[in-house]
Amino acid sequence: MTERFAVLDELAAKWGLGELELVGKGLEFSVFRAVGRDGGPVAVRIAHRRFDSNANDPYVDTRDLLVQEYTVARHLAAHGLPVARPRELVLGDDPGCPDVLLSDYVEDDGSPLDSHALGRLLARLHAVPPPRLRPVAAEGGGTAEAVAARTARRWAEVGRRVADWPEPPAAGPLAGRLAGLTERSLLHLDVRSSNIRRARGNATALLDWSNALLGSPALEFGRLAEYARYPENDLDPAALRDGYASLADVPADDDPCLLAGRLDAALMLANVFLSEAADPTRGPEAAAHARELAERLIP
């Protein structure tokens, strides 16, 4: 048994948890399902290590991400948004003691996602006053600056894996496309099937707020447009836009911020399929698509 699991067992005893079962594992975290003292299901999210790195994000502080998850989920739960309600956050003081977040475990019935209802939910999310925090993904600055910086960084990362990769889009014109971006809304920026718990198609919880930013809804729609290209994400763009439009204005497809958001997302996915989840077909196709988007954004 590793030291990490020994610590998890100690916390389980402290919290009165039983029947620990691994139900998910990502780049930075593993998630366990357990049974709480009250007999109800509980989620235990544990960091693999304090600091991590990958092709898209060269410096990841998992503690900052867990603190953000705890803060955002508490804030949205107080505003009636469906999230996994956090119960307790434990920050390990010793090098061998990882950080752990205990939350409600939200069941999922595996039904097809209702994209119209999801669109209405996202409109509600974007209307909620954002929490008082500087999102981790903002990298200490503003959203527009962060998106421009990581676009350049991720473009270069794709170029390390794709032959004859062109120079990145010019920084000035890209910044111009992001000039109209506001920071009035909390954006999830990772809305896809695996991060949505549902019952009869309706979202009962939005999970994983690691990619959240403060910005204009157009940036969220740019990410959604790219995710919808992959069937496993279970997104219907037309239905989603119709649902959103029933409560709020939908950004135009040619909105400069939306197009910048698409390029940002396309580069992220290209790096995923070229490295983290290498796919000999999807990788080159995703890179070519990102290149096409860049040419559309900055001719």
Tab-separated table of C-alpha atoms in Angstrom, residues 53-235:
chain	number	residue	atom	x	y	z
A	53	SER	CA	3.105	19.388	-15.549
A	54	ASN	CA	1.682	18.412	-18.925
A	55	ALA	CA	1.814	19.521	-22.560
A	56	ASN	CA	-0.905	22.133	-22.085
A	57	ASP	CA	-0.026	23.364	-18.610
A	58	PRO	CA	3.670	23.279	-17.696
A	59	TYR	CA	3.067	24.324	-14.068
A	60	VAL	CA	0.116	22.935	-12.142
A	61	ASP	CA	-0.369	23.461	-8.405
A	62	THR	CA	-2.970	20.866	-7.459
A	63	ARG	CA	-3.532	22.499	-4.074
A	64	ASP	CA	-4.632	25.710	-5.767
A	65	LEU	CA	-7.015	23.677	-7.936
A	66	LEU	CA	-8.594	21.917	-4.947
A	67	VAL	CA	-9.017	25.204	-3.077
A	68	GLN	CA	-10.665	26.659	-6.179
A	69	GLU	CA	-12.965	23.638	-6.525
A	70	TYR	CA	-14.033	24.013	-2.902
A	71	THR	CA	-14.597	27.775	-3.199
A	72	VAL	CA	-16.473	27.689	-6.502
A	73	ALA	CA	-18.705	24.752	-5.548
A	74	ARG	CA	-19.676	26.378	-2.238
A	75	HIS	CA	-20.446	29.647	-4.027
A	76	LEU	CA	-22.580	28.047	-6.738
A	77	ALA	CA	-24.407	25.758	-4.316
A	78	ALA	CA	-25.424	28.871	-2.358
A	79	HIS	CA	-26.898	30.275	-5.599
A	80	GLY	CA	-28.868	27.113	-6.364
A	81	LEU	CA	-26.637	25.790	-9.151
A	82	PRO	CA	-26.174	22.006	-9.411
A	83	VAL	CA	-22.708	21.063	-8.149
A	84	ALA	CA	-21.151	18.408	-5.946
A	85	ARG	CA	-21.562	20.165	-2.601
A	86	PRO	CA	-18.190	20.259	-0.816
A	87	ARG	CA	-18.014	19.019	2.761
A	88	GLU	CA	-14.399	19.375	3.873
A	89	LEU	CA	-11.035	20.346	2.426
A	90	VAL	CA	-7.895	18.890	3.993
A	91	LEU	CA	-4.554	20.424	3.005
A	92	GLY	CA	-1.639	18.154	3.875
A	93	ASP	CA	1.137	19.892	5.792
A	94	ASP	CA	3.723	17.164	5.290
A	95	PRO	CA	5.316	16.217	1.928
A	96	GLY	CA	3.880	12.710	2.173
A	97	CYS	CA	0.365	13.877	3.022
A	98	PRO	CA	-1.656	14.842	-0.067
A	99	ASP	CA	-4.488	17.344	-0.275
A	100	VAL	CA	-7.992	15.886	-0.231
A	101	LEU	CA	-11.473	17.270	-0.941
A	102	LEU	CA	-14.556	15.551	0.467
A	103	SER	CA	-17.830	16.287	-1.371
A	104	ASP	CA	-21.260	14.855	-1.941
A	105	TYR	CA	-21.174	12.082	-4.523
A	106	VAL	CA	-23.742	12.793	-7.232
A	107	GLU	CA	-25.055	9.696	-8.960
A	108	ASP	CA	-25.369	9.453	-12.747
A	109	ASP	CA	-27.938	7.335	-14.593
A	110	GLY	CA	-25.997	7.230	-17.866
A	111	SER	CA	-28.828	8.782	-19.869
A	112	PRO	CA	-28.117	10.842	-23.025
A	113	LEU	CA	-27.469	14.471	-22.178
A	114	ASP	CA	-30.269	16.970	-22.794
A	115	SER	CA	-28.316	19.759	-24.495
A	116	HIS	CA	-31.277	22.155	-24.467
A	117	ALA	CA	-31.501	21.874	-20.681
A	118	LEU	CA	-27.717	22.180	-20.453
A	119	GLY	CA	-27.882	25.427	-22.421
A	120	ARG	CA	-30.379	26.827	-19.916
A	121	LEU	CA	-28.105	25.759	-17.070
A	122	LEU	CA	-25.112	27.529	-18.620
A	123	ALA	CA	-27.178	30.687	-19.060
A	124	ARG	CA	-27.975	30.537	-15.340
A	125	LEU	CA	-24.321	29.965	-14.498
A	126	HIS	CA	-23.205	32.954	-16.543
A	127	ALA	CA	-25.812	35.155	-14.834
A	128	VAL	CA	-24.648	34.333	-11.291
A	129	PRO	CA	-22.281	36.898	-9.740
A	130	PRO	CA	-18.860	35.235	-9.859
A	131	PRO	CA	-17.063	34.330	-6.635
A	132	ARG	CA	-14.305	36.582	-5.323
A	133	LEU	CA	-11.279	34.756	-6.639
A	134	ARG	CA	-8.621	34.933	-9.289
A	135	PRO	CA	-8.983	31.643	-11.159
A	136	VAL	CA	-5.937	29.419	-11.314
A	137	ALA	CA	-6.124	29.292	-15.125
A	138	ALA	CA	-5.731	33.090	-15.260
A	139	GLU	CA	-2.090	32.524	-14.265
A	140	GLY	CA	-2.068	35.562	-12.011
A	141	GLY	CA	-3.321	38.043	-14.601
A	142	GLY	CA	-6.399	38.919	-16.597
A	143	THR	CA	-8.342	36.428	-18.683
A	144	ALA	CA	-7.559	38.004	-22.059
A	145	GLU	CA	-3.848	38.056	-21.289
A	146	ALA	CA	-3.930	34.459	-20.032
A	147	VAL	CA	-5.730	33.170	-23.133
A	148	ALA	CA	-3.320	34.996	-25.457
A	149	ALA	CA	-0.273	33.723	-23.540
A	150	ARG	CA	-1.367	30.110	-23.459
A	151	THR	CA	-2.386	30.225	-27.121
A	152	ALA	CA	1.203	31.115	-27.997
A	153	ARG	CA	2.589	28.531	-25.579
A	154	ARG	CA	0.335	25.723	-26.792
A	155	TRP	CA	0.941	26.642	-30.437
A	156	ALA	CA	4.657	26.141	-29.837
A	157	GLU	CA	3.978	22.844	-28.066
A	158	VAL	CA	2.027	21.533	-31.067
A	159	GLY	CA	4.952	22.615	-33.246
A	160	ARG	CA	7.241	20.295	-31.300
A	161	ARG	CA	5.200	17.347	-32.570
A	162	VAL	CA	4.025	18.414	-36.040
A	163	ALA	CA	6.378	18.859	-38.978
A	164	ASP	CA	6.306	22.106	-40.980
A	165	TRP	CA	4.246	23.839	-38.302
A	166	PRO	CA	3.908	27.572	-39.094
A	167	GLU	CA	4.749	30.546	-36.950
A	168	PRO	CA	2.116	31.405	-34.301
A	169	PRO	CA	-0.639	33.946	-34.946
A	170	ALA	CA	0.623	37.495	-34.476
A	171	ALA	CA	0.233	38.603	-30.856
A	172	GLY	CA	-1.203	42.028	-31.672
A	173	PRO	CA	-4.134	40.878	-33.835
A	174	LEU	CA	-4.917	38.043	-31.384
A	175	ALA	CA	-5.033	40.512	-28.502
A	176	GLY	CA	-7.341	42.646	-30.635
A	177	ARG	CA	-9.776	39.732	-30.997
A	178	LEU	CA	-9.873	39.427	-27.217
A	179	ALA	CA	-10.241	43.149	-26.568
A	180	GLY	CA	-14.005	42.920	-26.078
A	181	LEU	CA	-13.765	40.191	-23.446
A	182	THR	CA	-15.228	41.080	-20.045
A	183	GLU	CA	-14.792	39.256	-16.724
A	184	ARG	CA	-18.411	39.473	-15.597
A	185	SER	CA	-19.270	35.767	-15.777
A	186	LEU	CA	-17.859	32.609	-14.276
A	187	LEU	CA	-17.059	30.216	-17.128
A	188	HIS	CA	-16.634	26.480	-16.594
A	189	LEU	CA	-14.632	25.885	-19.809
A	190	ASP	CA	-14.655	22.108	-19.523
A	191	VAL	CA	-18.320	21.304	-20.186
A	192	ARG	CA	-18.464	17.789	-21.582
A	193	SER	CA	-20.152	14.520	-20.756
A	194	SER	CA	-17.523	13.265	-18.310
A	195	ASN	CA	-17.875	16.420	-16.196
A	196	ILE	CA	-21.670	16.337	-16.067
A	197	ARG	CA	-23.718	14.142	-13.769
A	198	ARG	CA	-27.251	13.661	-15.002
A	199	ALA	CA	-30.642	12.118	-14.295
A	200	ARG	CA	-32.979	11.519	-17.225
A	201	GLY	CA	-30.747	13.721	-19.339
A	202	ASN	CA	-30.831	16.723	-17.012
A	203	ALA	CA	-27.582	17.896	-15.446
A	204	THR	CA	-27.589	17.304	-11.692
A	205	ALA	CA	-24.030	18.515	-11.155
A	206	LEU	CA	-21.282	20.298	-13.075
A	207	LEU	CA	-17.975	18.828	-11.926
A	208	ASP	CA	-14.314	19.830	-12.137
A	209	TRP	CA	-13.793	23.588	-12.080
A	210	SER	CA	-10.032	23.409	-12.733
A	211	ASN	CA	-10.322	25.242	-16.082
A	212	ALA	CA	-12.672	27.973	-14.865
A	213	LEU	CA	-12.083	31.588	-15.835
A	214	LEU	CA	-13.895	34.879	-15.484
A	215	GLY	CA	-14.918	36.068	-18.922
A	216	SER	CA	-17.553	36.620	-21.578
A	217	PRO	CA	-19.947	33.757	-22.428
A	218	ALA	CA	-18.522	33.848	-25.968
A	219	LEU	CA	-15.361	32.217	-24.635
A	220	GLU	CA	-17.428	29.333	-23.208
A	221	PHE	CA	-19.221	28.900	-26.524
A	222	GLY	CA	-15.892	28.709	-28.314
A	223	ARG	CA	-14.855	25.798	-26.082
A	224	LEU	CA	-18.252	24.115	-26.520
A	225	ALA	CA	-18.002	24.346	-30.312
A	226	GLU	CA	-14.707	22.459	-30.230
A	227	TYR	CA	-15.839	19.841	-27.731
A	228	ALA	CA	-18.960	19.179	-29.811
A	229	ARG	CA	-16.757	17.885	-32.633
A	230	TYR	CA	-16.108	14.736	-30.585
A	231	PRO	CA	-19.079	12.383	-30.060
A	232	GLU	CA	-18.007	11.192	-26.611
A	233	ASN	CA	-18.678	14.679	-25.246
A	234	ASP	CA	-22.417	14.214	-25.979
A	235	LEU	CA	-23.072	17.842	-26.968
